Amino acid sequence: MADKIKMTTPLVEMDGDEMTRILWQWIKDILITPYVDLKTEYYDLGLEYREKTQDKVTFDSAEATKKYGVAVKCATITPNQARMGEYNLTQMWKSPNGTIRAILDGTVFRTPILVKGVTPYIPTWTKPITIARHAYGDVYKNTEMKVAKGSKAELLVTNPDGTQTKETIYDFKDSDGIIQGLHNKSDSIRGFARACLNYGLDLKQDVWFATKDTISKKYDHTFKDIFQEVYDTEYKEKYEANGIEYFYTLIDDAVARVIRSNGGYIWACKNYDGDVMSDMVSTAYGSLAMMTSVLVSPDGIYEYEAAHGTVQRHYYKYLKGEETSTNSVATIFAWSGALRKRGELDNISELVDYANKLEKATIQTIEDGVMTGDLYLISKLENKKKVNSKEFLEAINERLSAMM
Ligand code: NAP
Ligand code: MG
């Protein structure tokens, strides 16, 4: 075998918790460090060390990501009441993903990994559909009230010059009821549009966007207008040069077209649409363990991870010394995605090549019938074999080493 592939800029490595932390080390030992002279700046986001540093490590890791431009993250525990006791926490630390997303002002793109033998519930989806969710505002930052019969609800805005604009929402003469105030920021919508359109260029895929602009003539229509303006002024030429397109339609029409489509595009969604549709789409593709996730900031910073959590139940089995069959595919693809991006940015074609081969070897392994328990249950291959967590990585390495 040739010399190990050299890296020039470090990758920001964010370690995590439970079963995925175990897989993390095995992936590095079995599939990465034998081939790559891995250069990372390591941040331990495992809950113990977050507690020890009073969560400073999470903020530091996000700042490092801003500095270097590419990060790879392991799944981490978001503490709840049960974790407070389990880990002796002094505070219910916030979700690291939420903290990192806020610092990078990023958009999350989720893409399923397709393999032969696992057919999506929508069999015509032969290519992945990537969902991007606008993670700011709307109903997630709402103000709501219950109002008594006889109330009159009004929308009141104090303008910069001190004058006021007022509109009636509803006059509750005949019944009590409910009202809700929503907002979004043009800057946030613009950032979201850029993140989506950049990612489309990255993947060389069309970008779809949809709202209910016919009903919501100012709120939703502004989303539509901002996307169109950003596309026309900053992306149109680049899209045309790459033979891809930006496509806008009504949300109901979009849903109907998505079902009829073959996949192979990025679907940009408003916050609520993205919340709901990402669960539908990921379920339809078969397995949460086969879903990758990338956080992309408007200025082109990337953080790669698996979409699933720390697989706690498997970890407790592992701790008891029992065998586990945990699917590492999404975590492997987080590494390959990050290494490929690092290779592209630093012009290291061997690294890009290695990342592509790692993905190919992983898919080949499953298509050869060697898989973890979650896929074994749903794969339609005739000759399939369930292997344990480590055997799966070793089976991938057999194929990878033959390619290198
Ligand atoms: P989870 O870890 O995704 O696991 C839910 C269930 O899905 C597992 O019990 C397992 O089912 C199956 N599963 C998920 N990933 C799998 C894989 N790679 N291989 C095989 N099966 C897999 O979600 P959770 O149990 O709700 O959350 C556990 C912890 O993860 C929580 O502390 C949560 O805060 C955290 N979390 C972190 C992130 C993140 O860092 N991005 C995201 C979500 C959740 P079976 O047990 O039936 O085999
Ligand atoms: Mg949801």
Tab-separated table of C-alpha atoms and ligand atoms in Angstrom:
chain	number	residue	atom	x	y	z
A	1	MET	CA	0.000	0.000	0.000
A	2	ALA	CA	1.112	3.535	-0.749
A	3	ASP	CA	1.990	6.112	1.887
A	4	LYS	CA	-0.791	7.503	4.033
A	5	ILE	CA	-2.684	10.462	2.612
A	6	LYS	CA	-1.445	13.733	4.082
A	7	MET	CA	-3.774	16.518	5.217
A	8	THR	CA	-2.808	20.191	5.363
A	9	THR	CA	-5.630	21.822	7.381
A	10	PRO	CA	-7.038	20.098	10.458
A	11	LEU	CA	-10.580	18.850	10.535
A	12	VAL	CA	-12.564	19.880	13.613
A	13	GLU	CA	-13.457	16.627	15.357
A	14	MET	CA	-16.352	16.674	17.836
A	15	ASP	CA	-16.543	13.449	19.807
A	16	GLY	CA	-19.820	12.430	21.416
A	17	ASP	CA	-21.668	9.970	23.616
A	18	GLU	CA	-22.730	6.375	24.217
A	19	MET	CA	-22.798	3.833	21.378
A	20	THR	CA	-21.885	6.368	18.727
A	21	ARG	CA	-18.777	7.286	20.737
A	22	ILE	CA	-17.706	3.633	20.624
A	23	LEU	CA	-18.366	3.469	16.868
A	24	TRP	CA	-16.487	6.751	16.417
A	25	GLN	CA	-13.215	5.281	17.711
A	26	TRP	CA	-13.657	2.029	15.755
A	27	ILE	CA	-14.362	3.907	12.509
A	28	LYS	CA	-11.158	5.892	12.959
A	29	ASP	CA	-9.082	2.841	13.895
A	30	ILE	CA	-10.412	0.453	11.267
A	31	LEU	CA	-11.353	2.641	8.304
A	32	ILE	CA	-9.541	5.963	8.501
A	33	THR	CA	-6.143	6.055	10.200
A	34	PRO	CA	-4.751	3.065	8.231
A	35	TYR	CA	-5.121	5.226	5.097
A	36	VAL	CA	-5.082	8.847	6.167
A	37	ASP	CA	-2.506	10.676	8.245
A	38	LEU	CA	-5.452	12.142	10.104
A	39	LYS	CA	-5.045	15.696	11.259
A	40	THR	CA	-7.850	16.868	13.547
A	41	GLU	CA	-8.408	19.448	16.225
A	42	TYR	CA	-10.196	17.346	18.826
A	43	TYR	CA	-13.103	18.542	20.973
A	44	ASP	CA	-14.727	16.157	23.404
A	45	LEU	CA	-18.462	16.915	23.379
A	46	GLY	CA	-19.185	13.836	25.459
A	47	LEU	CA	-21.519	14.848	28.280
A	48	GLU	CA	-18.912	14.294	31.012
A	49	TYR	CA	-16.512	16.757	29.489
A	50	ARG	CA	-19.284	19.246	28.678
A	51	GLU	CA	-20.143	19.159	32.371
A	52	LYS	CA	-16.487	19.484	33.365
A	53	THR	CA	-16.026	22.563	31.163
A	54	GLN	CA	-19.503	23.926	31.951
A	55	ASP	CA	-20.274	23.488	28.225
A	56	LYS	CA	-17.406	25.770	27.161
A	57	VAL	CA	-16.070	22.957	24.966
A	58	THR	CA	-19.192	23.147	22.781
A	59	PHE	CA	-18.719	26.864	22.169
A	60	ASP	CA	-14.993	26.341	21.525
A	61	SER	CA	-15.712	23.604	18.986
A	62	ALA	CA	-18.122	25.882	17.111
A	63	GLU	CA	-15.539	28.688	17.054
A	64	ALA	CA	-12.915	26.256	15.744
A	65	THR	CA	-15.345	25.232	13.008
A	66	LYS	CA	-15.658	28.884	12.003
A	67	LYS	CA	-11.877	29.113	11.906
A	68	TYR	CA	-11.141	25.965	9.864
A	69	GLY	CA	-14.384	25.651	7.885
A	70	VAL	CA	-15.105	21.912	8.221
A	71	ALA	CA	-16.170	19.801	11.206
A	72	VAL	CA	-17.328	16.239	11.809
A	73	LYS	CA	-19.563	15.565	14.806
A	74	CYS	CA	-20.532	12.439	16.714
A	75	ALA	CA	-24.056	12.171	18.168
A	76	THR	CA	-24.350	13.696	21.636
A	77	ILE	CA	-26.772	13.444	24.526
A	78	THR	CA	-29.185	16.337	24.950
A	79	PRO	CA	-29.699	16.178	28.713
A	80	ASN	CA	-33.160	15.671	30.174
A	81	GLN	CA	-34.198	15.018	33.786
A	82	ALA	CA	-33.019	11.397	33.696
A	83	ARG	CA	-29.559	12.431	32.492
A	84	MET	CA	-29.177	14.961	35.315
A	85	GLY	CA	-28.892	12.081	37.801
A	86	GLU	CA	-27.119	9.646	35.485
A	87	TYR	CA	-24.281	12.117	34.815
A	88	ASN	CA	-24.426	14.197	38.004
A	89	LEU	CA	-25.016	17.376	36.035
A	90	THR	CA	-24.956	20.827	37.591
A	91	GLN	CA	-27.175	22.158	34.787
A	92	MET	CA	-29.409	20.767	32.083
A	93	TRP	CA	-26.969	21.733	29.320
A	94	LYS	CA	-28.517	22.783	26.040
A	95	SER	CA	-28.413	20.603	22.952
A	96	PRO	CA	-24.910	20.932	21.421
A	97	ASN	CA	-26.507	20.890	17.976
A	98	GLY	CA	-28.650	23.876	18.918
A	99	THR	CA	-25.627	25.773	20.277
A	100	ILE	CA	-23.494	25.039	17.209
A	101	ARG	CA	-26.337	25.884	14.825
A	102	ALA	CA	-26.896	29.221	16.543
A	103	ILE	CA	-23.194	30.153	16.382
A	104	LEU	CA	-22.807	29.140	12.729
A	105	ASP	CA	-26.274	30.483	11.767
A	106	GLY	CA	-26.539	27.364	9.662
A	107	THR	CA	-29.103	25.360	7.759
A	108	VAL	CA	-29.382	21.590	8.246
A	109	PHE	CA	-29.530	19.368	5.159
A	110	ARG	CA	-30.601	15.748	5.647
A	111	THR	CA	-29.917	13.189	2.935
A	112	PRO	CA	-30.744	9.462	2.920
A	113	ILE	CA	-28.136	6.915	1.796
A	114	LEU	CA	-29.692	4.494	-0.678
A	115	VAL	CA	-28.653	0.855	-1.048
A	116	LYS	CA	-29.933	-1.978	-3.238
A	117	GLY	CA	-32.193	-4.292	-1.272
A	118	VAL	CA	-33.764	-1.555	0.828
A	119	THR	CA	-36.656	-0.092	-1.153
A	120	PRO	CA	-38.191	3.183	-0.017
A	121	TYR	CA	-41.902	3.107	0.826
A	122	ILE	CA	-42.262	5.228	-2.297
A	123	PRO	CA	-40.558	2.851	-4.745
A	124	THR	CA	-40.123	5.534	-7.417
A	125	TRP	CA	-37.721	7.418	-5.106
A	126	THR	CA	-34.617	5.976	-6.708
A	127	LYS	CA	-32.496	9.001	-5.839
A	128	PRO	CA	-32.175	10.764	-2.477
A	129	ILE	CA	-34.312	13.741	-1.545
A	130	THR	CA	-32.364	16.177	0.606
A	131	ILE	CA	-34.483	18.256	2.960
A	132	ALA	CA	-33.329	21.651	4.189
A	133	ARG	CA	-35.251	23.171	7.068
A	134	HIS	CA	-35.189	26.877	7.809
A	135	ALA	CA	-34.376	26.736	11.494
A	136	TYR	CA	-35.508	30.222	12.489
A	137	GLY	CA	-38.771	31.843	13.519
A	138	ASP	CA	-42.388	31.244	12.480
A	139	VAL	CA	-44.392	29.121	14.894
A	140	TYR	CA	-41.197	28.113	16.786
A	141	LYS	CA	-40.791	31.649	18.107
A	142	ASN	CA	-44.446	32.527	18.433
A	143	THR	CA	-46.480	34.560	20.873
A	144	GLU	CA	-49.897	33.126	21.544
A	145	MET	CA	-52.913	33.939	23.662
A	146	LYS	CA	-56.292	32.583	24.584
A	147	VAL	CA	-58.873	35.332	24.340
A	148	ALA	CA	-62.289	35.659	25.956
A	149	LYS	CA	-65.551	36.162	24.105
A	150	GLY	CA	-66.082	39.862	23.576
A	151	SER	CA	-62.368	40.601	22.997
A	152	LYS	CA	-61.017	42.323	19.949
A	153	ALA	CA	-57.567	41.218	18.776
A	154	GLU	CA	-55.385	43.653	16.842
A	155	LEU	CA	-51.926	43.614	15.271
A	156	LEU	CA	-49.999	46.716	16.337
A	157	VAL	CA	-46.611	47.808	15.005
A	158	THR	CA	-44.658	50.803	16.289
A	159	ASN	CA	-42.698	52.089	13.295
A	160	PRO	CA	-39.146	53.496	13.522
A	161	ASP	CA	-40.564	57.055	13.404
A	162	GLY	CA	-42.871	56.339	16.334
A	163	THR	CA	-46.100	56.201	14.307
A	164	GLN	CA	-48.242	53.120	14.655
A	165	THR	CA	-49.832	50.725	12.173
A	166	LYS	CA	-52.808	48.714	13.353
A	167	GLU	CA	-54.883	45.940	11.824
A	168	THR	CA	-57.726	43.932	13.272
A	169	ILE	CA	-57.015	40.221	13.546
A	170	TYR	CA	-60.480	39.269	14.717
A	171	ASP	CA	-63.370	40.644	16.660
A	172	PHE	CA	-64.361	37.870	19.092
A	173	LYS	CA	-67.992	39.041	19.464
A	174	ASP	CA	-69.581	35.616	19.269
A	175	SER	CA	-67.061	33.253	20.852
A	176	ASP	CA	-63.848	33.014	22.820
A	177	GLY	CA	-60.821	31.842	20.872
A	178	ILE	CA	-57.090	31.813	20.233
A	179	ILE	CA	-54.563	34.053	18.485
A	180	GLN	CA	-50.932	33.709	17.516
A	181	GLY	CA	-48.218	36.170	16.516
A	182	LEU	CA	-45.421	35.027	14.199
A	183	HIS	CA	-42.370	36.700	12.745
A	184	ASN	CA	-39.396	36.094	10.567
A	185	LYS	CA	-36.409	38.223	9.554
A	186	SER	CA	-35.499	39.044	5.967
A	187	ASP	CA	-31.827	38.524	6.863
A	188	SER	CA	-32.532	35.028	8.131
A	189	ILE	CA	-34.588	34.124	5.057
A	190	ARG	CA	-31.827	35.477	2.808
A	191	GLY	CA	-29.203	33.444	4.690
A	192	PHE	CA	-31.378	30.355	4.341
A	193	ALA	CA	-31.813	30.946	0.604
A	194	ARG	CA	-28.046	31.303	0.162
A	195	ALA	CA	-27.284	28.165	2.181
A	196	CYS	CA	-29.748	26.162	0.055
A	197	LEU	CA	-28.612	27.577	-3.266
A	198	ASN	CA	-24.936	27.032	-2.323
A	199	TYR	CA	-25.636	23.456	-1.364
A	200	GLY	CA	-27.416	22.928	-4.682
A	201	LEU	CA	-24.254	24.051	-6.459
A	202	ASP	CA	-22.213	21.757	-4.206
A	203	LEU	CA	-24.294	18.686	-5.045
A	204	LYS	CA	-25.100	19.841	-8.608
A	205	GLN	CA	-28.771	19.327	-7.873
A	206	ASP	CA	-31.928	21.384	-8.418
A	207	VAL	CA	-33.332	23.315	-5.478
A	208	TRP	CA	-37.078	23.336	-4.844
A	209	PHE	CA	-38.801	25.824	-2.574
A	210	ALA	CA	-42.472	26.172	-1.713
A	211	THR	CA	-44.713	28.292	0.483
A	212	LYS	CA	-48.414	29.175	0.697
A	213	ASP	CA	-47.957	32.554	-0.996
A	214	THR	CA	-51.423	32.592	-2.594
A	215	ILE	CA	-53.061	32.682	0.840
A	216	SER	CA	-50.357	34.487	2.796
A	217	LYS	CA	-49.795	37.392	0.441
A	218	LYS	CA	-47.262	39.210	2.611
A	219	TYR	CA	-45.726	36.680	4.998
A	220	ASP	CA	-45.192	33.678	2.727
A	221	HIS	CA	-44.949	35.848	-0.357
A	222	THR	CA	-41.914	37.575	1.153
A	223	PHE	CA	-40.160	34.187	1.472
A	224	LYS	CA	-40.894	33.586	-2.209
A	225	ASP	CA	-39.690	37.058	-3.238
A	226	ILE	CA	-36.454	36.884	-1.237
A	227	PHE	CA	-35.553	33.466	-2.649
A	228	GLN	CA	-36.227	34.685	-6.175
A	229	GLU	CA	-34.199	37.846	-5.679
A	230	VAL	CA	-31.210	35.972	-4.193
A	231	TYR	CA	-31.398	33.442	-7.022
A	232	ASP	CA	-31.631	36.036	-9.794
A	233	THR	CA	-28.876	38.285	-8.498
A	234	GLU	CA	-26.368	35.768	-7.093
A	235	TYR	CA	-26.944	32.289	-8.500
A	236	LYS	CA	-28.792	32.263	-11.831
A	237	GLU	CA	-25.673	32.290	-14.002
A	238	LYS	CA	-23.899	29.636	-11.949
A	239	TYR	CA	-26.976	27.416	-12.008
A	240	GLU	CA	-27.358	27.739	-15.757
A	241	ALA	CA	-23.669	26.979	-16.260
A	242	ASN	CA	-24.095	23.780	-14.226
A	243	GLY	CA	-27.340	22.751	-15.916
A	244	ILE	CA	-29.339	22.853	-12.702
A	245	GLU	CA	-32.345	24.954	-11.747
A	246	TYR	CA	-34.150	26.716	-8.929
A	247	PHE	CA	-37.821	25.777	-8.909
A	248	TYR	CA	-40.599	27.483	-6.948
A	249	THR	CA	-44.126	26.199	-6.521
A	250	LEU	CA	-47.020	26.216	-4.025
A	251	ILE	CA	-46.489	23.951	-1.008
A	252	ASP	CA	-49.434	21.672	-1.885
A	253	ASP	CA	-48.191	21.320	-5.440
A	254	ALA	CA	-44.691	20.617	-4.108
A	255	VAL	CA	-45.933	17.775	-1.902
A	256	ALA	CA	-47.756	16.194	-4.841
A	257	ARG	CA	-44.687	16.528	-7.085
A	258	VAL	CA	-42.346	15.115	-4.431
A	259	ILE	CA	-44.430	11.943	-4.207
A	260	ARG	CA	-44.421	11.538	-8.003
A	261	SER	CA	-40.706	12.360	-8.372
A	262	ASN	CA	-37.644	10.120	-8.586
A	263	GLY	CA	-35.748	12.246	-6.032
A	264	GLY	CA	-32.357	13.756	-6.733
A	265	TYR	CA	-32.982	17.344	-5.594
A	266	ILE	CA	-32.855	19.571	-2.534
A	267	TRP	CA	-36.186	20.532	-1.028
A	268	ALA	CA	-35.918	23.795	0.899
A	269	CYS	CA	-38.671	24.046	3.490
A	270	LYS	CA	-40.010	26.707	5.805
A	271	ASN	CA	-39.477	25.831	9.448
A	272	TYR	CA	-42.730	23.958	10.104
A	273	ASP	CA	-42.842	22.268	6.695
A	274	GLY	CA	-39.271	21.068	7.232
A	275	ASP	CA	-40.031	19.735	10.703
A	276	VAL	CA	-42.956	17.673	9.425
A	277	MET	CA	-41.678	16.697	5.989
A	278	SER	CA	-38.230	15.611	7.166
A	279	ASP	CA	-39.814	12.987	9.421
A	280	MET	CA	-42.033	11.802	6.587
A	281	VAL	CA	-39.229	11.650	4.043
A	282	SER	CA	-36.710	9.958	6.352
A	283	THR	CA	-39.231	7.310	7.385
A	284	ALA	CA	-40.169	6.698	3.771
A	285	TYR	CA	-36.535	5.997	2.870
A	286	GLY	CA	-36.436	3.173	5.392
A	287	SER	CA	-33.983	3.758	8.213
A	288	LEU	CA	-32.912	6.638	10.425
A	289	ALA	CA	-29.519	4.955	10.669
A	290	MET	CA	-29.027	5.650	6.932
A	291	MET	CA	-29.618	9.394	7.123
A	292	THR	CA	-26.778	11.904	7.011
A	293	SER	CA	-26.990	15.470	8.133
A	294	VAL	CA	-24.892	18.508	7.215
A	295	LEU	CA	-25.058	21.947	8.775
A	296	VAL	CA	-24.077	24.601	6.234
A	297	SER	CA	-23.633	28.254	7.118
A	298	PRO	CA	-24.480	31.014	4.608
A	299	ASP	CA	-20.747	31.759	4.289
A	300	GLY	CA	-19.895	28.162	3.435
A	301	ILE	CA	-18.857	26.451	6.691
A	302	TYR	CA	-19.724	22.755	6.947
A	303	GLU	CA	-20.436	20.470	9.883
A	304	TYR	CA	-21.168	16.810	9.071
A	305	GLU	CA	-22.946	14.289	11.278
A	306	ALA	CA	-25.366	11.373	11.405
A	307	ALA	CA	-29.029	12.303	11.805
A	308	HIS	CA	-29.656	9.700	14.509
A	309	GLY	CA	-28.869	9.921	18.221
A	310	THR	CA	-26.445	8.101	20.497
A	311	VAL	CA	-28.327	4.739	20.270
A	312	GLN	CA	-28.567	4.461	24.041
A	313	ARG	CA	-30.218	1.034	24.218
A	314	HIS	CA	-27.343	-0.557	22.272
A	315	TYR	CA	-24.804	1.184	24.513
A	316	TYR	CA	-26.266	-0.338	27.661
A	317	LYS	CA	-25.992	-3.762	25.995
A	318	TYR	CA	-22.398	-2.989	25.057
A	319	LEU	CA	-21.605	-1.993	28.639
A	320	LYS	CA	-22.946	-5.364	29.838
A	321	GLY	CA	-20.556	-7.060	27.441
A	322	GLU	CA	-23.333	-8.156	25.090
A	323	GLU	CA	-22.948	-8.112	21.334
A	324	THR	CA	-24.400	-5.140	19.446
A	325	SER	CA	-25.252	-4.738	15.799
A	326	THR	CA	-25.336	-0.962	15.491
A	327	ASN	CA	-25.379	0.650	12.066
A	328	SER	CA	-22.387	2.948	11.580
A	329	VAL	CA	-23.180	4.004	7.997
A	330	ALA	CA	-24.419	7.534	8.715
A	331	THR	CA	-21.414	8.196	10.979
A	332	ILE	CA	-19.019	6.829	8.324
A	333	PHE	CA	-20.641	9.151	5.775
A	334	ALA	CA	-20.219	12.066	8.159
A	335	TRP	CA	-16.470	11.345	8.135
A	336	SER	CA	-16.305	10.791	4.374
A	337	GLY	CA	-18.314	13.973	3.751
A	338	ALA	CA	-16.024	16.029	5.975
A	339	LEU	CA	-12.813	14.535	4.572
A	340	ARG	CA	-14.035	15.038	0.993
A	341	LYS	CA	-14.877	18.673	1.709
A	342	ARG	CA	-11.464	19.189	3.366
A	343	GLY	CA	-9.840	17.593	0.310
A	344	GLU	CA	-11.777	19.873	-2.058
A	345	LEU	CA	-10.932	23.009	-0.117
A	346	ASP	CA	-7.249	22.117	0.213
A	347	ASN	CA	-6.893	20.631	-3.288
A	348	ILE	CA	-5.906	17.171	-2.062
A	349	SER	CA	-7.347	14.899	-4.727
A	350	GLU	CA	-6.152	11.731	-2.915
A	351	LEU	CA	-8.309	12.669	0.060
A	352	VAL	CA	-11.369	13.242	-2.145
A	353	ASP	CA	-10.663	9.942	-3.832
A	354	TYR	CA	-10.323	8.144	-0.502
A	355	ALA	CA	-13.636	9.595	0.753
A	356	ASN	CA	-15.416	8.405	-2.391
A	357	LYS	CA	-13.934	4.918	-2.003
A	358	LEU	CA	-14.903	4.741	1.670
A	359	GLU	CA	-18.526	5.432	0.708
A	360	LYS	CA	-18.404	2.987	-2.172
A	361	ALA	CA	-16.949	0.237	0.032
A	362	THR	CA	-19.644	0.860	2.654
A	363	ILE	CA	-22.482	0.583	0.151
A	364	GLN	CA	-20.827	-2.402	-1.538
A	365	THR	CA	-20.670	-4.244	1.787
A	366	ILE	CA	-24.420	-3.891	2.334
A	367	GLU	CA	-25.216	-4.741	-1.281
A	368	ASP	CA	-23.045	-7.860	-0.901
A	369	GLY	CA	-25.449	-8.864	1.864
A	370	VAL	CA	-23.338	-8.012	4.927
A	371	MET	CA	-25.288	-5.689	7.216
A	372	THR	CA	-26.283	-4.697	10.743
A	373	GLY	CA	-29.511	-5.829	12.384
A	374	ASP	CA	-31.615	-2.778	11.517
A	375	LEU	CA	-31.007	-3.267	7.788
A	376	TYR	CA	-31.199	-7.052	8.017
A	377	LEU	CA	-34.833	-6.629	9.076
A	378	ILE	CA	-35.788	-4.559	6.027
A	379	SER	CA	-33.391	-5.696	3.275
A	380	LYS	CA	-34.970	-7.728	0.486
A	381	LEU	CA	-31.653	-9.311	-0.573
A	382	GLU	CA	-31.822	-13.114	-0.695
A	383	ASN	CA	-28.382	-13.870	0.684
A	384	LYS	CA	-28.019	-11.585	3.639
A	385	LYS	CA	-26.061	-11.942	6.820
A	386	LYS	CA	-26.382	-10.029	10.077
A	387	VAL	CA	-23.047	-9.038	11.593
A	388	ASN	CA	-22.069	-7.255	14.796
A	389	SER	CA	-20.953	-3.628	14.989
A	390	LYS	CA	-17.248	-4.364	14.609
A	391	GLU	CA	-17.567	-7.133	12.015
A	392	PHE	CA	-19.476	-4.694	9.834
A	393	LEU	CA	-16.584	-2.199	9.891
A	394	GLU	CA	-14.098	-4.984	9.190
A	395	ALA	CA	-16.181	-6.144	6.223
A	396	ILE	CA	-16.114	-2.603	4.839
A	397	ASN	CA	-12.358	-2.477	5.308
A	398	GLU	CA	-11.877	-5.682	3.309
A	399	ARG	CA	-13.479	-3.925	0.350
A	400	LEU	CA	-11.835	-0.569	0.997
A	401	SER	CA	-8.328	-1.986	1.249
A	402	ALA	CA	-8.823	-3.742	-2.083
A	403	MET	CA	-9.714	-0.391	-3.672
A	404	MET	CA	-6.780	1.564	-2.217
B	1	NAP	P1	-31.531	7.349	18.692
B	1	NAP	O1	-30.248	7.316	19.403
B	1	NAP	O2	-31.505	7.812	17.289
B	1	NAP	O3	-32.133	5.889	18.741
B	1	NAP	C1	-33.489	5.568	18.595
B	1	NAP	C2	-33.640	4.114	18.147
B	1	NAP	O4	-33.448	4.052	16.735
B	1	NAP	C3	-32.577	3.180	18.713
B	1	NAP	O5	-32.932	2.709	19.973
B	1	NAP	C4	-32.505	2.116	17.647
B	1	NAP	O6	-33.602	1.231	17.713
B	1	NAP	C5	-32.676	2.932	16.382
B	1	NAP	N1	-31.386	3.433	15.850
B	1	NAP	C6	-30.973	4.733	15.763
B	1	NAP	N2	-29.767	4.812	15.218
B	1	NAP	C7	-29.377	3.538	14.976
B	1	NAP	C8	-28.207	2.962	14.438
B	1	NAP	N3	-27.185	3.731	14.041
B	1	NAP	N4	-28.130	1.604	14.313
B	1	NAP	C9	-29.147	0.849	14.703
B	1	NAP	N5	-30.294	1.321	15.225
B	1	NAP	C10	-30.401	2.649	15.361
B	1	NAP	O7	-32.575	8.278	19.446
B	1	NAP	P2	-33.020	8.365	20.985
B	1	NAP	O8	-32.977	7.009	21.604
B	1	NAP	O9	-34.276	9.109	20.971
B	1	NAP	O10	-31.930	9.270	21.675
B	1	NAP	C11	-30.767	8.779	22.361
B	1	NAP	C12	-29.902	9.964	22.729
B	1	NAP	O11	-29.437	10.587	21.543
B	1	NAP	C13	-30.621	11.041	23.531
B	1	NAP	O12	-29.833	11.386	24.661
B	1	NAP	C14	-30.749	12.203	22.583
B	1	NAP	O13	-30.618	13.435	23.249
B	1	NAP	C15	-29.601	12.001	21.637
B	1	NAP	N6	-29.788	12.532	20.261
B	1	NAP	C16	-28.739	13.191	19.701
B	1	NAP	C17	-28.807	13.643	18.398
B	1	NAP	C18	-27.621	14.349	17.820
B	1	NAP	O14	-26.596	14.479	18.462
B	1	NAP	N7	-27.695	14.792	16.598
B	1	NAP	C19	-29.960	13.419	17.644
B	1	NAP	C20	-31.022	12.720	18.239
B	1	NAP	C21	-30.928	12.278	19.539
B	1	NAP	P3	-33.571	-0.156	18.537
B	1	NAP	O15	-33.208	0.206	19.929
B	1	NAP	O16	-34.952	-0.640	18.381
B	1	NAP	O17	-32.516	-1.043	17.903
B	2	MG	MG	-40.004	16.667	13.322
